[in-house]
Short mmCIF file of C-alpha atoms and ligand atoms in Angstrom, two decimals:
data_model
loop_
_atom_site.label_atom_id
_atom_site.label_comp_id
_atom_site.label_asym_id
_atom_site.label_seq_id
_atom_site.Cartn_x
_atom_site.Cartn_y
_atom_site.Cartn_z
CA UNK A 1 -12.04 -126.96 73.75
CA UNK A 2 -10.35 -130.33 73.11
CA UNK A 3 -10.36 -132.80 75.97
CA UNK A 4 -8.27 -135.97 76.35
CA UNK A 5 -11.10 -138.47 76.32
CA UNK A 6 -11.33 -139.62 72.71
CA UNK A 7 -10.47 -143.29 72.21
CA UNK A 8 -7.12 -144.09 70.64
CA UNK A 9 -6.90 -147.68 69.43
CA UNK A 10 -3.53 -149.41 69.32
CA UNK A 11 -3.50 -152.44 67.01
CA UNK A 12 -0.75 -154.61 68.48
CA UNK A 13 1.00 -157.91 67.86
CA UNK A 14 4.20 -159.38 66.51
CA UNK A 15 5.54 -158.58 63.07
CA UNK A 16 3.31 -160.07 60.36
CA UNK A 17 0.28 -160.44 62.64
CA UNK A 18 -1.78 -158.16 60.37
CA UNK A 19 -1.57 -154.86 62.27
CA UNK A 20 -1.29 -152.56 59.23
CA UNK A 21 -4.00 -154.43 57.31
CA UNK A 22 -6.51 -154.41 60.17
CA UNK A 23 -5.67 -150.93 61.47
CA UNK A 24 -6.10 -149.31 58.05
CA UNK A 25 -9.57 -150.83 57.73
CA UNK A 26 -10.53 -149.95 61.30
CA UNK A 27 -9.47 -146.30 60.84
CA UNK A 28 -11.50 -146.15 57.62
CA UNK A 29 -14.57 -147.58 59.33
CA UNK A 30 -14.24 -145.14 62.25
CA UNK A 31 -13.22 -142.27 59.97
CA UNK A 32 -10.33 -141.28 62.25
CA UNK A 33 -6.64 -140.67 61.49
CA UNK A 34 -4.29 -143.65 61.18
CA UNK A 35 -0.59 -143.88 62.00
CA UNK A 36 1.90 -146.62 61.23
CA UNK A 37 4.37 -147.37 64.02
CA UNK A 38 7.21 -148.21 61.68
CA UNK A 39 7.20 -144.58 60.51
CA UNK A 40 8.17 -143.51 64.05
CA UNK A 41 11.29 -145.71 64.23
CA UNK A 42 14.61 -143.91 63.88
CA UNK A 43 16.47 -145.08 60.74
CA UNK A 44 18.97 -146.99 62.93
CA UNK A 45 16.18 -149.23 64.27
CA UNK A 46 14.93 -150.06 60.78
CA UNK A 47 18.50 -150.78 59.63
CA UNK A 48 19.04 -153.05 62.62
CA UNK A 49 15.91 -155.10 61.94
CA UNK A 50 16.59 -155.20 58.19
CA UNK A 51 20.01 -156.62 59.08
CA UNK A 52 18.39 -159.46 61.03
CA UNK A 53 18.93 -158.15 64.58
CA UNK A 54 16.05 -157.83 67.06
CA UNK A 55 15.53 -154.50 68.81
CA UNK A 56 16.34 -154.17 72.50
CA UNK A 57 14.36 -152.24 75.13
CA UNK A 58 16.86 -149.39 74.74
CA UNK A 59 16.17 -149.26 71.00
CA UNK A 60 12.44 -149.24 71.60
CA UNK A 61 11.96 -146.65 74.36
CA UNK A 62 12.55 -143.50 72.22
CA UNK A 63 10.26 -144.95 69.52
CA UNK A 64 7.56 -145.76 72.09
CA UNK A 65 7.82 -142.23 73.49
CA UNK A 66 7.30 -140.82 69.99
CA UNK A 67 4.22 -143.01 69.59
CA UNK A 68 2.97 -141.89 73.00
CA UNK A 69 3.20 -138.32 71.70
CA UNK A 70 0.93 -139.17 68.76
CA UNK A 71 -1.53 -140.95 71.06
CA UNK A 72 -1.61 -137.99 73.42
CA UNK A 73 -2.27 -135.57 70.55
CA UNK A 74 -5.06 -137.73 69.06
CA UNK A 75 -6.67 -138.23 72.46
CA UNK A 76 -7.13 -134.47 72.66
CA UNK A 77 -8.73 -134.39 69.22
CA UNK A 78 -11.03 -136.94 67.64
CA UNK A 79 -9.16 -140.15 68.46
CA UNK A 80 -7.22 -142.36 66.09
CA UNK A 81 -5.87 -145.77 65.23
CA UNK A 82 -2.17 -146.63 65.42
CA UNK A 83 -0.22 -149.82 64.88
CA UNK A 84 2.43 -150.79 67.40
CA UNK A 85 3.95 -154.17 68.23
CA UNK A 86 3.56 -153.14 71.93
CA UNK A 87 5.06 -156.50 72.82
CA UNK A 88 5.63 -155.99 76.53
CA UNK A 89 3.34 -154.92 79.28
CA UNK A 90 5.67 -152.11 80.35
CA UNK A 91 5.59 -150.71 76.79
CA UNK A 92 1.79 -150.76 76.87
CA UNK A 93 1.84 -149.01 80.24
CA UNK A 94 3.69 -146.09 78.66
CA UNK A 95 1.11 -145.89 75.85
CA UNK A 96 -1.83 -146.16 78.28
CA UNK A 97 -0.43 -143.27 80.29
CA UNK A 98 -0.29 -141.10 77.16
CA UNK A 99 -4.04 -140.44 77.08
CA UNK A 100 -7.24 -140.96 79.03
CA UNK A 101 -8.69 -143.66 76.78
CA UNK A 102 -6.28 -146.07 75.09
CA UNK A 103 -7.62 -149.43 73.90
CA UNK A 104 -5.59 -152.34 72.47
CA UNK A 105 -6.60 -154.75 69.74
CA UNK A 106 -4.13 -157.64 70.03
CA UNK A 107 -3.86 -159.76 66.88
CA UNK A 108 -2.75 -163.15 68.14
CA UNK A 109 -2.53 -166.58 66.59
CA UNK A 110 -0.65 -169.40 65.07
CA UNK A 111 3.09 -168.97 64.51
CA UNK A 112 3.06 -170.94 61.27
CA UNK A 113 0.31 -168.80 59.76
CA UNK A 114 2.20 -165.61 60.66
CA UNK A 115 5.46 -167.02 59.23
CA UNK A 116 3.69 -167.97 55.98
CA UNK A 117 2.19 -164.49 55.65
CA UNK A 118 5.59 -162.87 56.27
CA UNK A 119 7.25 -165.06 53.66
CA UNK A 120 4.60 -164.27 51.06
CA UNK A 121 4.49 -160.51 51.42
CA UNK A 122 6.91 -158.47 49.35
CA UNK A 123 8.72 -155.17 49.81
CA UNK A 124 8.83 -155.25 53.62
CA UNK A 125 12.08 -154.68 55.50
CA UNK A 126 11.32 -157.13 58.31
CA UNK A 127 13.03 -160.52 57.78
CA UNK A 128 10.79 -163.51 58.61
CA UNK A 129 13.75 -164.85 60.64
CA UNK A 130 12.98 -162.22 63.30
CA UNK A 131 9.55 -163.67 64.04
CA UNK A 132 10.79 -165.96 66.83
CA UNK A 133 12.49 -163.06 68.62
CA UNK A 134 9.21 -161.12 68.41
CA UNK A 135 7.31 -164.06 69.91
CA UNK A 136 9.95 -164.44 72.64
CA UNK A 137 9.45 -160.80 73.68
CA UNK A 138 5.65 -160.94 73.45
CA UNK A 139 3.68 -160.66 76.67
CA UNK A 140 0.10 -161.20 75.46
CA UNK A 141 -2.57 -158.66 76.37
CA UNK A 142 -3.92 -159.57 79.80
CA UNK A 143 -7.55 -159.41 81.02
CA UNK A 144 -6.73 -156.45 83.31
CA UNK A 145 -5.51 -154.35 80.38
CA UNK A 146 -7.90 -152.29 78.21
CA UNK A 147 -8.71 -153.99 74.94
CA UNK A 148 -9.42 -157.33 73.30
CA UNK A 149 -7.57 -160.20 71.68
CA UNK A 150 -8.57 -161.22 68.14
CA UNK A 151 -7.62 -164.37 66.27
CA UNK A 152 -5.50 -163.27 63.32
CA UNK A 153 -6.76 -166.23 61.28
CA UNK A 154 -10.09 -164.42 60.78
CA UNK A 155 -10.57 -162.07 57.84
CA UNK A 156 -9.62 -158.40 58.36
CA UNK A 157 -13.31 -157.47 57.91
CA UNK A 158 -14.41 -159.90 60.61
CA UNK A 159 -11.72 -158.72 63.04
CA UNK A 160 -12.77 -155.09 62.51
CA UNK A 161 -16.47 -155.93 62.96
CA UNK A 162 -15.70 -157.76 66.23
CA UNK A 163 -13.56 -154.86 67.47
CA UNK A 164 -16.29 -152.32 66.65
CA UNK A 165 -18.85 -154.49 68.48
CA UNK A 166 -16.57 -154.64 71.54
CA UNK A 167 -16.06 -150.87 71.45
CA UNK A 168 -19.82 -150.29 71.20
CA UNK A 169 -20.50 -152.63 74.14
CA UNK A 170 -17.84 -150.86 76.16
CA UNK A 171 -19.26 -147.41 75.36
CA UNK A 172 -22.71 -148.60 76.55
CA UNK A 173 -21.19 -149.88 79.80
CA UNK A 174 -19.49 -146.56 80.54
CA UNK A 175 -22.73 -144.66 79.74
CA UNK A 176 -24.63 -146.62 82.40
N1 LIG B 1 -6.56 -161.29 58.54
C1 LIG B 1 -5.77 -161.55 57.49
N2 LIG B 1 -6.09 -162.53 56.62
C2 LIG B 1 -5.30 -162.81 55.58
N3 LIG B 1 -4.12 -162.16 55.32
C3 LIG B 1 -3.76 -161.18 56.13
C4 LIG B 1 -4.55 -160.81 57.26
N4 LIG B 1 -3.94 -159.80 57.91
C5 LIG B 1 -2.82 -159.56 57.22
N5 LIG B 1 -2.70 -160.36 56.16
C6 LIG B 1 -1.57 -160.41 55.22
O1 LIG B 1 -0.44 -160.83 56.01
C7 LIG B 1 0.70 -160.02 55.72
C8 LIG B 1 1.17 -159.31 56.98
O2 LIG B 1 0.20 -158.34 57.32
P1 LIG B 1 0.61 -156.88 57.79
O3 LIG B 1 1.71 -156.33 56.94
O4 LIG B 1 -0.65 -156.10 57.89
O5 LIG B 1 1.17 -157.23 59.24
P2 LIG B 1 1.90 -156.28 60.29
O6 LIG B 1 1.58 -156.81 61.63
O7 LIG B 1 1.54 -154.84 60.03
O8 LIG B 1 3.42 -156.51 59.97
P3 LIG B 1 4.70 -155.64 60.39
O9 LIG B 1 4.58 -155.35 61.84
O10 LIG B 1 5.84 -156.53 60.09
O11 LIG B 1 4.68 -154.39 59.56
C9 LIG B 1 0.31 -159.11 54.57
O12 LIG B 1 0.71 -159.69 53.35
C10 LIG B 1 -1.22 -159.03 54.67
O13 LIG B 1 -1.82 -158.82 53.41
O1 LIG B 2 9.04 -153.74 68.47
C1 LIG B 2 9.61 -154.17 67.48
O2 LIG B 2 10.40 -155.11 67.49
C2 LIG B 2 9.33 -153.54 66.15
O3 LIG B 2 8.41 -152.51 66.23
C3 LIG B 2 8.82 -154.58 65.18
O4 LIG B 2 7.66 -155.16 65.69
C4 LIG B 2 8.71 -154.05 63.78
O5 LIG B 2 8.89 -152.67 63.65
C5 LIG B 2 7.50 -154.40 63.01
O6 LIG B 2 6.68 -155.39 63.51
C6 LIG B 2 7.91 -154.69 61.60
O7 LIG B 2 7.11 -154.01 60.81
#
């Protein structure tokens, strides 16, 4: 009988912070399913961002609810890893409420490094010009929220190792 206690990890941060890169590796290491938040956006949201316009709360709520559905489903199975900008605390609240054990990995760091990475990647719809609007909306993960903050300047392998260490330490704490 499935029970809603499996950990679902949300790799969060602004556009270009490395969510897809880190989350893919983390899901591989944990051998759990992976989902990409951009695949949950309605086409109108993607078109809006591609056109250089930031999303509003109203644009984001239906997308966040769709992601919450995935989190809920995975929590009842064997967990999972999902990317999501999850920029605001109220967005994260919705995702936390989707399942019993939701844990955030916030990729945070230097604006210039993120901008450089966005400029040098190819084939992505998100214009680097939207980075400042993402940073303006960002409410960083707070100590009272479940998860950890990682410096996005580190290698993806190092970030994943640190996240796995934190998850192991946390599992030991809850076992005691
Ligand atoms: N830790 C890292 N070290 C070096 N390069 C990285 C790292 N993480 C990501 N990158 C590179 O930076 C770029 C942005 O990464 P990625 O696409 O994973 O970010 P993202 O947060 O998923 O972006 P978006 O939300 O816009 O889809 C990519 O070209 C990726 O290869
Ligand atoms: O909340 C948002 O504004 C969006 O989800 C963006 O963060 C993008 O979709 C993504 O980062 C680009 O890939």
